[in-house]
């Protein structure tokens, strides 16, 4: 079965300063449990803020590093989910369910991409 990477994108400036509500975390926990039992969710995690990150770039035959925060970034990857689904349509449905557990004040985008195997 194909695997998909869902990159969870958020705007750090617009995310609630207090983070996810306890109710959101409870809904998320139930969904993660359901996805795990269904054999769909292989791995998931949130990422630390870009202020704690480093970008490493290879350009013109040279390496460079830039410490965060990355001010030019409006939308950043805030987490990921690794899914194994029968097809892209199923992966899209699970991703939609993930997005709809969030309260209305959240703006979250998931970029879903199939993992190239072999």
CSV table of C-alpha atoms in Angstrom, one decimal, residues 10-90:
chain,number,residue,atom,x,y,z
A,10,UNK,CA,0.7,26.7,10.1
A,11,UNK,CA,1.4,30.4,10.3
A,12,UNK,CA,3.4,30.8,13.5
A,13,UNK,CA,2.3,34.4,13.9
A,14,UNK,CA,-1.4,33.5,13.8
A,15,UNK,CA,-1.3,30.3,16.0
A,16,UNK,CA,-2.8,30.7,19.4
A,17,UNK,CA,-0.1,31.7,21.9
A,18,UNK,CA,-1.4,29.3,24.5
A,19,UNK,CA,-1.2,26.4,22.0
A,20,UNK,CA,-3.9,23.8,21.4
A,21,UNK,CA,-6.8,23.7,23.8
A,22,UNK,CA,-7.3,20.7,26.0
A,23,UNK,CA,-10.5,19.9,24.0
A,24,UNK,CA,-8.5,20.0,20.7
A,25,UNK,CA,-5.9,17.7,22.3
A,26,UNK,CA,-8.6,15.3,23.4
A,27,UNK,CA,-10.2,15.2,19.9
A,28,UNK,CA,-6.8,14.8,18.4
A,29,UNK,CA,-6.0,11.9,20.7
A,30,UNK,CA,-9.2,10.1,19.8
A,31,UNK,CA,-8.5,10.5,16.1
A,32,UNK,CA,-4.9,9.4,16.4
A,33,UNK,CA,-6.1,6.3,18.3
A,34,UNK,CA,-8.7,5.5,15.6
A,35,UNK,CA,-6.1,6.0,12.8
A,36,UNK,CA,-3.6,3.8,14.6
A,37,UNK,CA,-6.1,1.0,15.1
A,38,UNK,CA,-7.1,1.2,11.5
A,39,UNK,CA,-3.4,0.7,10.5
A,40,UNK,CA,-3.3,4.0,8.7
A,41,UNK,CA,-1.2,6.2,10.9
A,42,UNK,CA,2.5,5.1,10.9
A,43,UNK,CA,3.9,8.1,12.7
A,44,UNK,CA,3.0,11.6,13.7
A,45,UNK,CA,4.6,14.5,15.6
A,46,UNK,CA,4.6,18.2,16.1
A,47,UNK,CA,7.7,20.3,15.4
A,48,UNK,CA,9.4,22.9,17.6
A,49,UNK,CA,9.0,26.6,16.5
A,50,UNK,CA,11.2,27.8,13.7
A,51,UNK,CA,13.1,30.0,16.2
A,52,UNK,CA,14.7,26.8,17.4
A,53,UNK,CA,15.5,25.5,13.9
A,54,UNK,CA,18.4,25.7,11.5
A,55,UNK,CA,18.3,25.7,7.7
A,56,UNK,CA,21.2,24.2,5.9
A,57,UNK,CA,21.6,25.1,2.2
A,58,UNK,CA,23.8,23.8,-0.6
A,59,UNK,CA,24.2,26.4,-3.3
A,60,UNK,CA,27.0,27.2,-5.7
A,61,UNK,CA,29.1,24.4,-4.3
A,62,UNK,CA,29.0,25.8,-0.8
A,63,UNK,CA,27.1,25.0,2.4
A,64,UNK,CA,25.6,27.7,4.5
A,65,UNK,CA,23.5,27.6,7.7
A,66,UNK,CA,20.9,30.0,9.0
A,67,UNK,CA,19.5,29.9,12.5
A,68,UNK,CA,15.8,30.6,13.0
A,69,UNK,CA,13.5,32.2,13.3
A,70,UNK,CA,13.0,32.5,9.5
A,71,UNK,CA,11.3,35.8,9.1
A,72,UNK,CA,10.6,35.4,5.4
A,73,UNK,CA,8.5,32.3,6.2
A,74,UNK,CA,4.7,33.0,6.4
A,75,UNK,CA,3.7,29.4,6.6
A,76,UNK,CA,5.9,26.7,8.1
A,77,UNK,CA,5.7,23.0,8.7
A,78,UNK,CA,4.5,22.6,12.3
A,79,UNK,CA,4.2,18.8,12.2
A,80,UNK,CA,3.7,15.8,10.1
A,81,UNK,CA,1.8,12.6,9.8
A,82,UNK,CA,3.0,9.5,7.9
A,83,UNK,CA,0.0,7.6,6.6
A,84,UNK,CA,-0.4,4.2,4.8
A,85,UNK,CA,-3.6,4.1,2.8
A,86,UNK,CA,-5.1,2.1,0.0
A,87,UNK,CA,-5.0,5.2,-2.3
A,88,UNK,CA,-4.8,9.0,-2.3
A,89,UNK,CA,-8.5,9.4,-1.8
A,90,UNK,CA,-8.4,7.6,1.5
